[in-house]
Short mmCIF file of N, CA and C in Angstrom, two decimals:
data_model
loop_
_atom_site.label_atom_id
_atom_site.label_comp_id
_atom_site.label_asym_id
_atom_site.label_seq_id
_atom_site.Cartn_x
_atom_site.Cartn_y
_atom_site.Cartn_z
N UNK A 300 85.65 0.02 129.85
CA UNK A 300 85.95 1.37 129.39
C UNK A 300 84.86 2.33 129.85
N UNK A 301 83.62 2.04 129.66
CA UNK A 301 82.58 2.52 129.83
C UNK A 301 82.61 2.66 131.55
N UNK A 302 82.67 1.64 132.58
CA UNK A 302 83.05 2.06 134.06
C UNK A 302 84.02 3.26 134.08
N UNK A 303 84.94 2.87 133.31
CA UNK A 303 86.48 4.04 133.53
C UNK A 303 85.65 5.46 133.45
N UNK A 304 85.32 5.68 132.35
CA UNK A 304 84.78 7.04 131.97
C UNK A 304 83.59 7.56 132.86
N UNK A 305 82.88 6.78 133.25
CA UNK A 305 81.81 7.33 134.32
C UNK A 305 82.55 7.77 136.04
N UNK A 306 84.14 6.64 136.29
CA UNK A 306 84.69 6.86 137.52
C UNK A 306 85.00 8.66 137.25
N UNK A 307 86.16 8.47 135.71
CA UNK A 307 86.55 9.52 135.76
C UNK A 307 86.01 10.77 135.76
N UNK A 308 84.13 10.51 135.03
CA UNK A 308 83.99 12.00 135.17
C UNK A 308 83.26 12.35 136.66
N UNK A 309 83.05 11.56 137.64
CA UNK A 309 82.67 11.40 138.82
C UNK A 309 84.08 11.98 139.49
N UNK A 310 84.56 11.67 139.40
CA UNK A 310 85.71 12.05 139.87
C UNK A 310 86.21 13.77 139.82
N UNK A 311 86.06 14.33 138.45
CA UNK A 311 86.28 15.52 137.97
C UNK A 311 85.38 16.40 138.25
N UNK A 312 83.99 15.58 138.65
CA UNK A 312 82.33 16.57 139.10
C UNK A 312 83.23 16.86 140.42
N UNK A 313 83.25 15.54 141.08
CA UNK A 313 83.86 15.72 142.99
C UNK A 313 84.61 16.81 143.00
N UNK A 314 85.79 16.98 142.21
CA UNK A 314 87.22 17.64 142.23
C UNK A 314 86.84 19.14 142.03
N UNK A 315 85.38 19.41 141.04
CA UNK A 315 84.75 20.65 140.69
C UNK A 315 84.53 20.92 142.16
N UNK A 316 83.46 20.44 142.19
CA UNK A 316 82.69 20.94 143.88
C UNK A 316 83.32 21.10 144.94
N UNK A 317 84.45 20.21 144.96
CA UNK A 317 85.56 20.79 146.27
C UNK A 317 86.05 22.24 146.11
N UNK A 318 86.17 22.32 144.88
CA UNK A 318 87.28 23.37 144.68
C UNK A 318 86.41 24.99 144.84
N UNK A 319 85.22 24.57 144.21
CA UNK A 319 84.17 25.67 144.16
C UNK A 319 84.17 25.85 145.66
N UNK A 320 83.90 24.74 146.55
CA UNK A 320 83.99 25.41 147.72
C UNK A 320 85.02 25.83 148.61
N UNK A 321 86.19 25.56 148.18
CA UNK A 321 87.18 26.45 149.02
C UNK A 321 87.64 27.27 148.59
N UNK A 322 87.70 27.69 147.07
CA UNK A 322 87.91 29.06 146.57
C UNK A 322 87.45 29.74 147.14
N UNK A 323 88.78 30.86 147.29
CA UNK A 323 88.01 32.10 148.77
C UNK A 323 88.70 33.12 147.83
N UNK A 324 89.42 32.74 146.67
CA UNK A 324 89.85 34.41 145.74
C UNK A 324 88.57 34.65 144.46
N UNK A 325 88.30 35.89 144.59
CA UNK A 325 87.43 35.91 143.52
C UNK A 325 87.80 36.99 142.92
N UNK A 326 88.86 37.19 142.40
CA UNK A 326 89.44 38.19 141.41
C UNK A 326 89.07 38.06 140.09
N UNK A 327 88.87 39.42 139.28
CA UNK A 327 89.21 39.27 137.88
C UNK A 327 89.65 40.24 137.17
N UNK A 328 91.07 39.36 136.53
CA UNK A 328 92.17 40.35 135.95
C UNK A 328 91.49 40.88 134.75
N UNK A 329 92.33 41.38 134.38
CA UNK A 329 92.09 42.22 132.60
C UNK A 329 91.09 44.11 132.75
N UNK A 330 90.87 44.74 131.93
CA UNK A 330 90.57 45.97 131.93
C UNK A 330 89.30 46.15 132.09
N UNK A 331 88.58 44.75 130.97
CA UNK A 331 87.76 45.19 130.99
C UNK A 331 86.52 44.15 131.88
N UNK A 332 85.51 44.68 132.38
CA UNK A 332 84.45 44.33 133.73
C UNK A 332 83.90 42.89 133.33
N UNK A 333 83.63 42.54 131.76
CA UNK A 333 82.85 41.53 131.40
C UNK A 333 84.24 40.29 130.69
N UNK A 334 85.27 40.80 131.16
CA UNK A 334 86.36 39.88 130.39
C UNK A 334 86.97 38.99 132.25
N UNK A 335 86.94 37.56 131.94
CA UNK A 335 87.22 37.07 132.80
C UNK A 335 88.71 36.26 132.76
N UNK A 336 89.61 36.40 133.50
CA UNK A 336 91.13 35.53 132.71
C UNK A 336 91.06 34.23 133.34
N UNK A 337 91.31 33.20 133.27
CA UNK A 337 91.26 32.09 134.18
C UNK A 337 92.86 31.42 133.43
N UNK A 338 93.64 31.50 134.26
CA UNK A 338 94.94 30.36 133.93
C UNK A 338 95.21 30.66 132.73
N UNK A 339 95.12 29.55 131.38
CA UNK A 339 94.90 29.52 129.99
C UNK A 339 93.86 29.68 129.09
N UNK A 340 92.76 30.17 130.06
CA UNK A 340 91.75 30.01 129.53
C UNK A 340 90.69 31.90 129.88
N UNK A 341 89.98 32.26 128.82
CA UNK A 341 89.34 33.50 128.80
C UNK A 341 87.79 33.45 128.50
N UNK A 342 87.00 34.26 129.37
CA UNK A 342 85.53 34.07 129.27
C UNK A 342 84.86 35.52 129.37
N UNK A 343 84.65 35.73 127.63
CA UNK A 343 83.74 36.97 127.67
C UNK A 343 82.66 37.06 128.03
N UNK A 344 81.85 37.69 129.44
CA UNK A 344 80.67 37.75 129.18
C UNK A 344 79.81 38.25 128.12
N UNK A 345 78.94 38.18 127.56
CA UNK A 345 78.21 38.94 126.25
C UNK A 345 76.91 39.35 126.64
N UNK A 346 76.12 38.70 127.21
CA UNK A 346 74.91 38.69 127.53
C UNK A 346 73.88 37.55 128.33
N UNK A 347 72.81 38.27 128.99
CA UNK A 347 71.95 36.88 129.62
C UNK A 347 70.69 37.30 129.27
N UNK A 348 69.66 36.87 129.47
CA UNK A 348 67.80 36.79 128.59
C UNK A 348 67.53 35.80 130.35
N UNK A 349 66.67 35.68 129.90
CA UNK A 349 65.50 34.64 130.88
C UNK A 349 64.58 34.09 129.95
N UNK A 350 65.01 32.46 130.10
CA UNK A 350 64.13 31.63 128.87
C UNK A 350 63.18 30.45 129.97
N UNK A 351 63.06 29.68 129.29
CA UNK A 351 62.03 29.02 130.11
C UNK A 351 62.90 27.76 129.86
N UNK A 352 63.00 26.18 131.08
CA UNK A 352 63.89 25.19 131.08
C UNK A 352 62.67 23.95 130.59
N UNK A 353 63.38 22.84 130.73
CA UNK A 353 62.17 21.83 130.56
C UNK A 353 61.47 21.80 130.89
N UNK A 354 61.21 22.14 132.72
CA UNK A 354 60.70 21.61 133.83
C UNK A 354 58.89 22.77 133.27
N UNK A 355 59.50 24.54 132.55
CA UNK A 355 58.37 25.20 132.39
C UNK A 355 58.77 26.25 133.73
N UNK A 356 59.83 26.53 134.13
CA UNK A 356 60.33 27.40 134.76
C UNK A 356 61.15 28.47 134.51
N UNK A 357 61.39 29.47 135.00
CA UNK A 357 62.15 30.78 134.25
C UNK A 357 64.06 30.16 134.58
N UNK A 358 64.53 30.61 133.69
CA UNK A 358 66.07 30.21 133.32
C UNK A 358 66.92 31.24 133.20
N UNK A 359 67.84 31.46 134.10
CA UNK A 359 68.69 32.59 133.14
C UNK A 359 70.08 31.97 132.63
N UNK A 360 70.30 32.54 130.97
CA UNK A 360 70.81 31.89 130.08
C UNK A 360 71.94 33.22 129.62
N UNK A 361 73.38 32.33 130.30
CA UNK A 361 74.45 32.77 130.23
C UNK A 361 74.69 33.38 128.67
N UNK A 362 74.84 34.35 127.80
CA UNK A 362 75.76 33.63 126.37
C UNK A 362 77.36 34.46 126.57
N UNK A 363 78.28 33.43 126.23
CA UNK A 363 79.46 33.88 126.67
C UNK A 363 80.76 33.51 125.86
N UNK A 364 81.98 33.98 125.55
CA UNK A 364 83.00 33.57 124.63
C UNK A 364 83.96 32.89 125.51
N UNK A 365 84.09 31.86 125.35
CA UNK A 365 85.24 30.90 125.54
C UNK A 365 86.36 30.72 124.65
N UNK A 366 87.60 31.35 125.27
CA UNK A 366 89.27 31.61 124.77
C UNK A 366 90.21 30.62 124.87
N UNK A 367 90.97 29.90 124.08
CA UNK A 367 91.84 28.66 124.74
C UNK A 367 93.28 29.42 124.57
N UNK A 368 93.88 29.79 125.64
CA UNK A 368 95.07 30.60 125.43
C UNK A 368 96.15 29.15 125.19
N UNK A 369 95.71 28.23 125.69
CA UNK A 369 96.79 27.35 126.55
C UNK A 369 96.64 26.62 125.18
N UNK A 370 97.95 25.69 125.41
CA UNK A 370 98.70 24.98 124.23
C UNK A 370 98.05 23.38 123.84
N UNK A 371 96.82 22.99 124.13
CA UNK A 371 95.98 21.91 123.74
C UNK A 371 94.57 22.15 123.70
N UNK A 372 94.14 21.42 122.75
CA UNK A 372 92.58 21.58 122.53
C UNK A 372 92.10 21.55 123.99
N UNK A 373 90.98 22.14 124.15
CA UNK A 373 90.31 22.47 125.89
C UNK A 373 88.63 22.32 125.16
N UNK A 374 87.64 22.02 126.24
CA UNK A 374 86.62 22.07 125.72
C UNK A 374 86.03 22.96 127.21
N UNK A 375 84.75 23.94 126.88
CA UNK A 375 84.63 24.77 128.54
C UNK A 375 83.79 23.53 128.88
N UNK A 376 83.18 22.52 128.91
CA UNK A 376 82.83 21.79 129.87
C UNK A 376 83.93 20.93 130.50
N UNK A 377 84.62 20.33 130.23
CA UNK A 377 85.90 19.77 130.72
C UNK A 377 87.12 20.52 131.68
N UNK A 378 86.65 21.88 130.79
CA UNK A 378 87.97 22.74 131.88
C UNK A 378 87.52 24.02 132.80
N UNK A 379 86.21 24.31 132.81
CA UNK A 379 85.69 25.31 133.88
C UNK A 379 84.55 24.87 134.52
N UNK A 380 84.72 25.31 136.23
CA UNK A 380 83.40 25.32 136.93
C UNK A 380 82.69 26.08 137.19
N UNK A 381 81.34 26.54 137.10
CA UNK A 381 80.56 27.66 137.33
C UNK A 381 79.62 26.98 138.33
N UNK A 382 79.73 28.31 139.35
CA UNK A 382 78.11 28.17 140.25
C UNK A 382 77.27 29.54 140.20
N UNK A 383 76.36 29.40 140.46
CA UNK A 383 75.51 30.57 140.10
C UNK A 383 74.63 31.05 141.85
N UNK A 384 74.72 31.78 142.45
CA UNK A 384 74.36 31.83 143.94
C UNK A 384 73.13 33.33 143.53
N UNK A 385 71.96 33.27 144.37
CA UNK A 385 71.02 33.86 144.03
C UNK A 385 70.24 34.16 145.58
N UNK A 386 70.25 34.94 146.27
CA UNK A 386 69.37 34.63 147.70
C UNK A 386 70.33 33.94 148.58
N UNK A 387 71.17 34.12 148.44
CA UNK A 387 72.59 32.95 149.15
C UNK A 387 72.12 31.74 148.65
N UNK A 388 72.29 31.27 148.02
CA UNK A 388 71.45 29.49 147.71
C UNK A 388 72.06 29.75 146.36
N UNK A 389 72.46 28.55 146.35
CA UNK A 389 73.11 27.61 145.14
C UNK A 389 71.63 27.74 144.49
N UNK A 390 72.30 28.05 142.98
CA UNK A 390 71.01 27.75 141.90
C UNK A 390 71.32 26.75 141.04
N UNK A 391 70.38 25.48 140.59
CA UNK A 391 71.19 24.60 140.14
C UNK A 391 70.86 24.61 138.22
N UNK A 392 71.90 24.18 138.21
CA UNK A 392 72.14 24.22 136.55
C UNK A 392 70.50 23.46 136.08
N UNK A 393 70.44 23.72 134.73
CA UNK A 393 69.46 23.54 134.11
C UNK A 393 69.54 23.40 132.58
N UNK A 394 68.45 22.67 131.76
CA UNK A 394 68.56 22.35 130.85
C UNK A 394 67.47 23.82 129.87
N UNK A 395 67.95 23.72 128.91
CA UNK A 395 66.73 24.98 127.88
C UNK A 395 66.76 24.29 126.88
N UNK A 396 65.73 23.73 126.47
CA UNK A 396 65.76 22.82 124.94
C UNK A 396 65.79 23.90 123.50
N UNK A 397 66.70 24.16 122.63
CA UNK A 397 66.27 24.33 121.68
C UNK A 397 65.47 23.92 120.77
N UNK A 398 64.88 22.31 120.68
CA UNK A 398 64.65 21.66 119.88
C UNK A 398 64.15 20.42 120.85
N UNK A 399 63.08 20.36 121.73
CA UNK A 399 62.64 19.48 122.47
C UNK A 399 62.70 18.06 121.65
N UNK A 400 62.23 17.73 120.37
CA UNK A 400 62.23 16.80 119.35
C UNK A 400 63.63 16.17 119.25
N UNK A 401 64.63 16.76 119.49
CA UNK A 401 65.82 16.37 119.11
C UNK A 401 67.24 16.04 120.20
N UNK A 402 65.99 17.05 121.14
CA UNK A 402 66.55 17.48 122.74
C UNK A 402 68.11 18.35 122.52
N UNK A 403 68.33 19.02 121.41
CA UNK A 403 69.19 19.89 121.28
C UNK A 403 69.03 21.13 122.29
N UNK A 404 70.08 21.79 123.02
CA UNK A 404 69.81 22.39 124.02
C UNK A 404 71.08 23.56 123.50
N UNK A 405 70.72 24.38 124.54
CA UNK A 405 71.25 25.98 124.27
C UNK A 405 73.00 25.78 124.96
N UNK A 406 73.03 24.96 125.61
CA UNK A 406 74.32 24.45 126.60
C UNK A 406 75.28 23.08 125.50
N UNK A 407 74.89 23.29 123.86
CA UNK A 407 75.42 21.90 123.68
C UNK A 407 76.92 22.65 123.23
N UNK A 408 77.14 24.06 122.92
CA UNK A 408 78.60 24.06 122.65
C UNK A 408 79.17 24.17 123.77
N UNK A 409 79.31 23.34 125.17
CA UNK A 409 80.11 23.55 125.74
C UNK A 409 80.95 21.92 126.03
N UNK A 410 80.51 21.67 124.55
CA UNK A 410 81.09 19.85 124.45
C UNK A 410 81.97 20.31 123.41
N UNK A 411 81.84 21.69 122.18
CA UNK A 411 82.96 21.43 121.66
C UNK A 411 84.40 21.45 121.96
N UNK A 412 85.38 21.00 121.45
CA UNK A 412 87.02 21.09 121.05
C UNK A 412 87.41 22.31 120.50
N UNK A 413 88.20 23.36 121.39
CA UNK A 413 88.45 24.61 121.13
C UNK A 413 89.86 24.52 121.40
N UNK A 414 90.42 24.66 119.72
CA UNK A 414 92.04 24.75 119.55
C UNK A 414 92.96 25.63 119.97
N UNK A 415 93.91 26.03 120.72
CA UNK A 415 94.80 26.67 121.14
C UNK A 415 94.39 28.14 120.37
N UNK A 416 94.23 29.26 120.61
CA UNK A 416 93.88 30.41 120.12
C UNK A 416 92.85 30.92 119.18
N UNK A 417 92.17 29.73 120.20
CA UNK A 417 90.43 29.83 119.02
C UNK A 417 89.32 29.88 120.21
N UNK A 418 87.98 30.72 120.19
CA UNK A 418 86.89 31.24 120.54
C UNK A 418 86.00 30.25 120.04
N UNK A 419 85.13 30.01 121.13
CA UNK A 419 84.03 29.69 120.45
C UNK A 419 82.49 30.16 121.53
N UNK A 420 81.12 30.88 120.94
CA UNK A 420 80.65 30.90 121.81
C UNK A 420 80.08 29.62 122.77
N UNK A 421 79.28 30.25 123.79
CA UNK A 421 78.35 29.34 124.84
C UNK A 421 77.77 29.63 125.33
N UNK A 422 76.37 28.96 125.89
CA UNK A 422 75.26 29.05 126.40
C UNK A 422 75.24 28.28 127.99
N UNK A 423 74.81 28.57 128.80
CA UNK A 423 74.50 27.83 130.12
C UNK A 423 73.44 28.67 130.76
N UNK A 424 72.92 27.76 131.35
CA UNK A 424 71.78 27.94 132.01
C UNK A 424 71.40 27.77 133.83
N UNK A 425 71.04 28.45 134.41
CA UNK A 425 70.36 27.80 135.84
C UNK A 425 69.14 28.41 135.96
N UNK A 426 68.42 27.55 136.33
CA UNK A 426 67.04 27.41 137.21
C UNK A 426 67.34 28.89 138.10
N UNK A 427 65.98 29.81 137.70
CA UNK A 427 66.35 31.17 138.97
C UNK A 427 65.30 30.90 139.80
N UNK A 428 65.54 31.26 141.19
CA UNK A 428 64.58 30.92 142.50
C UNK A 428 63.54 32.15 142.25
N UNK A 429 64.12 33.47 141.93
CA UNK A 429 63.14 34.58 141.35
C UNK A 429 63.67 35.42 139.89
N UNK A 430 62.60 36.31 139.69
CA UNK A 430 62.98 37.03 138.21
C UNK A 430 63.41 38.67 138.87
N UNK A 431 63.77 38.67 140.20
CA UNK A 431 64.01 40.11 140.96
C UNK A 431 65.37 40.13 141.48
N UNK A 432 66.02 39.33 142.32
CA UNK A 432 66.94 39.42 142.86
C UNK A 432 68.18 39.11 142.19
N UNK A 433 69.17 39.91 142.26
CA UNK A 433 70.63 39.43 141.52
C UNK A 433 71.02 38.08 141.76
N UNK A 434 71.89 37.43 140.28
CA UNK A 434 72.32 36.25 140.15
C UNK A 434 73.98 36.48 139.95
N UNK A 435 74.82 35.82 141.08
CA UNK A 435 75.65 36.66 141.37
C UNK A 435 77.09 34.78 140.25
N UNK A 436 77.40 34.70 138.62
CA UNK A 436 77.77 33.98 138.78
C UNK A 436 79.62 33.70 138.72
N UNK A 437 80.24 32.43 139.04
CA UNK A 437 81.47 32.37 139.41
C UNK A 437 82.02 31.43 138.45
N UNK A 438 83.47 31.63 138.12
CA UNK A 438 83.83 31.10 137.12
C UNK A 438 84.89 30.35 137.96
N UNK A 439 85.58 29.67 137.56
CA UNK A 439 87.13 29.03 137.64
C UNK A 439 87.72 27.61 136.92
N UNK A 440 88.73 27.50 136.88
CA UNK A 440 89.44 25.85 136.50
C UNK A 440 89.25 25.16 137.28
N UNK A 441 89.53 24.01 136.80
CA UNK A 441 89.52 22.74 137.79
C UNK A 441 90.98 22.62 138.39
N UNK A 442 91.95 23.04 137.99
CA UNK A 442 92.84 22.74 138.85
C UNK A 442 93.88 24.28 138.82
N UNK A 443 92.93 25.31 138.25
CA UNK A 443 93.50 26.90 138.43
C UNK A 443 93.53 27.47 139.69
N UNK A 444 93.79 28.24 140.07
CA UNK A 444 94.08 29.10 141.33
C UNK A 444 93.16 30.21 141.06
N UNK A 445 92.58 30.98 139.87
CA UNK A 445 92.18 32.32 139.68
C UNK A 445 90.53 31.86 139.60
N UNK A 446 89.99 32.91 139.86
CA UNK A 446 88.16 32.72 139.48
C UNK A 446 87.98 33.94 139.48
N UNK A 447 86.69 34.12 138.82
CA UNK A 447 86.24 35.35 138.78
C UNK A 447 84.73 35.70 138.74
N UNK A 448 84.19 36.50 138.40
CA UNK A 448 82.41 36.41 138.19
C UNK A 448 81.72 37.65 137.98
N UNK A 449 80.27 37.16 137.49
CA UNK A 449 79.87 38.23 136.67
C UNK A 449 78.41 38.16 137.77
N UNK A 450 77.60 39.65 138.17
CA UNK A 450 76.32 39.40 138.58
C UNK A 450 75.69 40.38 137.48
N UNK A 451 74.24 39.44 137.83
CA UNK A 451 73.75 39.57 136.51
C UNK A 451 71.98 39.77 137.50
N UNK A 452 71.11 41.05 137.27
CA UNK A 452 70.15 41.58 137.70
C UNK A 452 69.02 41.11 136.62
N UNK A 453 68.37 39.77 137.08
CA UNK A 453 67.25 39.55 135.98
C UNK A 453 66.23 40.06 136.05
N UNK A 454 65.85 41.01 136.97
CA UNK A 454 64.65 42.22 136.62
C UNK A 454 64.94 43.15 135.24
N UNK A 455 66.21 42.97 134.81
CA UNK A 455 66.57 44.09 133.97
C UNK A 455 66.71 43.39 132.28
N UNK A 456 66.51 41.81 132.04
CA UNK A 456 66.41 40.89 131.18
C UNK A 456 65.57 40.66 130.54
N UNK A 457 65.65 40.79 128.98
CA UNK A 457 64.54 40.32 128.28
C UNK A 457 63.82 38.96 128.56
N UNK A 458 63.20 38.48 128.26
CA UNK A 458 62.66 37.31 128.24
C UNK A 458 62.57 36.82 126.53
N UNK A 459 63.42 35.26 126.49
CA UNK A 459 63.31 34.97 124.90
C UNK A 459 62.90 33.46 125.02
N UNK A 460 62.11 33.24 123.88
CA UNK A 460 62.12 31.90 123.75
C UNK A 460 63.20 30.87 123.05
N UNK A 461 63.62 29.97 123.27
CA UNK A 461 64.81 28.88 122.99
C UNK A 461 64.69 28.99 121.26
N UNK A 462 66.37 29.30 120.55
CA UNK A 462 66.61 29.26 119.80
C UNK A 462 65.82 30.52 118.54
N UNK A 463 66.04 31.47 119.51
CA UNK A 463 65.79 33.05 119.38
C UNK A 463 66.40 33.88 119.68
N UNK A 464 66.65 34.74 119.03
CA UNK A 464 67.28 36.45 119.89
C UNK A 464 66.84 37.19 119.99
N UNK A 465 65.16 37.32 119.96
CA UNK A 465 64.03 38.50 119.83
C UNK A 465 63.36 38.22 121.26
N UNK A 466 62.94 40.00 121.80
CA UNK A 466 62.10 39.64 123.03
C UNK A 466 60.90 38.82 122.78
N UNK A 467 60.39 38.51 123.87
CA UNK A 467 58.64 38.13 123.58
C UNK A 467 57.60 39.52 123.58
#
């Protein structure tokens, strides 16, 4: 069982990364600039900070509303891919500990179960190459047609420490 589940989520990483790279539409429907539609699924942007990751490097830290329009529980790690491009270069995801002791992290609601017409927020994170240049990031499904994305100027970002909402 334990093989099965490691093929399958190997499988679903692969199926991410293909898709991220041949997506060539980067539309996003709806009115408003920070509302993203994907298939069955909706992603408010809300806000980003610059926190610091394990490694002791600067982070910029997505927070965002995840919508399940569609008719079964969805969780956003299971059903969306994000890349984050900065300098043309892939920025790679990253960890922000809330709670180094416990290793609770700012990215753990994107494991919950979000019921057919229920919100829940989320946190994600990537490693930034600088704290100047725009972080330009991209949303989509794993097996949707639509994507969309938000850039996000971290010269213009507070800086917070993990499991805070106050500047430093």
């Amino acid at each position: 069982m334990k093989k099965i589940t490691k093929r399958l989520f190997s499988l679903l990483l692969t199926g991410a990364m293909i898709f991220s790279l041949a997506a060539c539409s980067k539309e996003k429907s709806g009115g408003s600039s920070d509302v993203i539609k994907l298939d069955n699924f909706e992603i408010l942007y809300k806000s980003a900070c610059i926190m610091t990751d394990y490694l002791g490097d600067d982070a910029v830290v997505l927070t965002l509303d995840f919508t399940n329009k569609g008719n079964e529980n969805a969780s956003y790690l299971w059903t969306i891919y994000e890349t984050a491009m900065q300098n043309g270069i892939d920025l790679e995801k990253t960890i922000v500990y809330t709670n180094p002791e416990t290793l609770d992290a700012v990215g753990d609601s994107q494991w919950d179960e979000v019921e057919p017409g229920s919100t829940v927020e989320i946190r994600t994170a990537f490693a930034l190459a600088d704290a100047a240049n725009e972080v330009e990031v991209s949303f989509g499904t794993l097996f949707g047609s639509k994507t969309g994305k938000v850039t996000i100027d971290p010269s213009t970002l507070s800086r917070e420490t993990a499991g805070s909402d106050t500047e430093q």
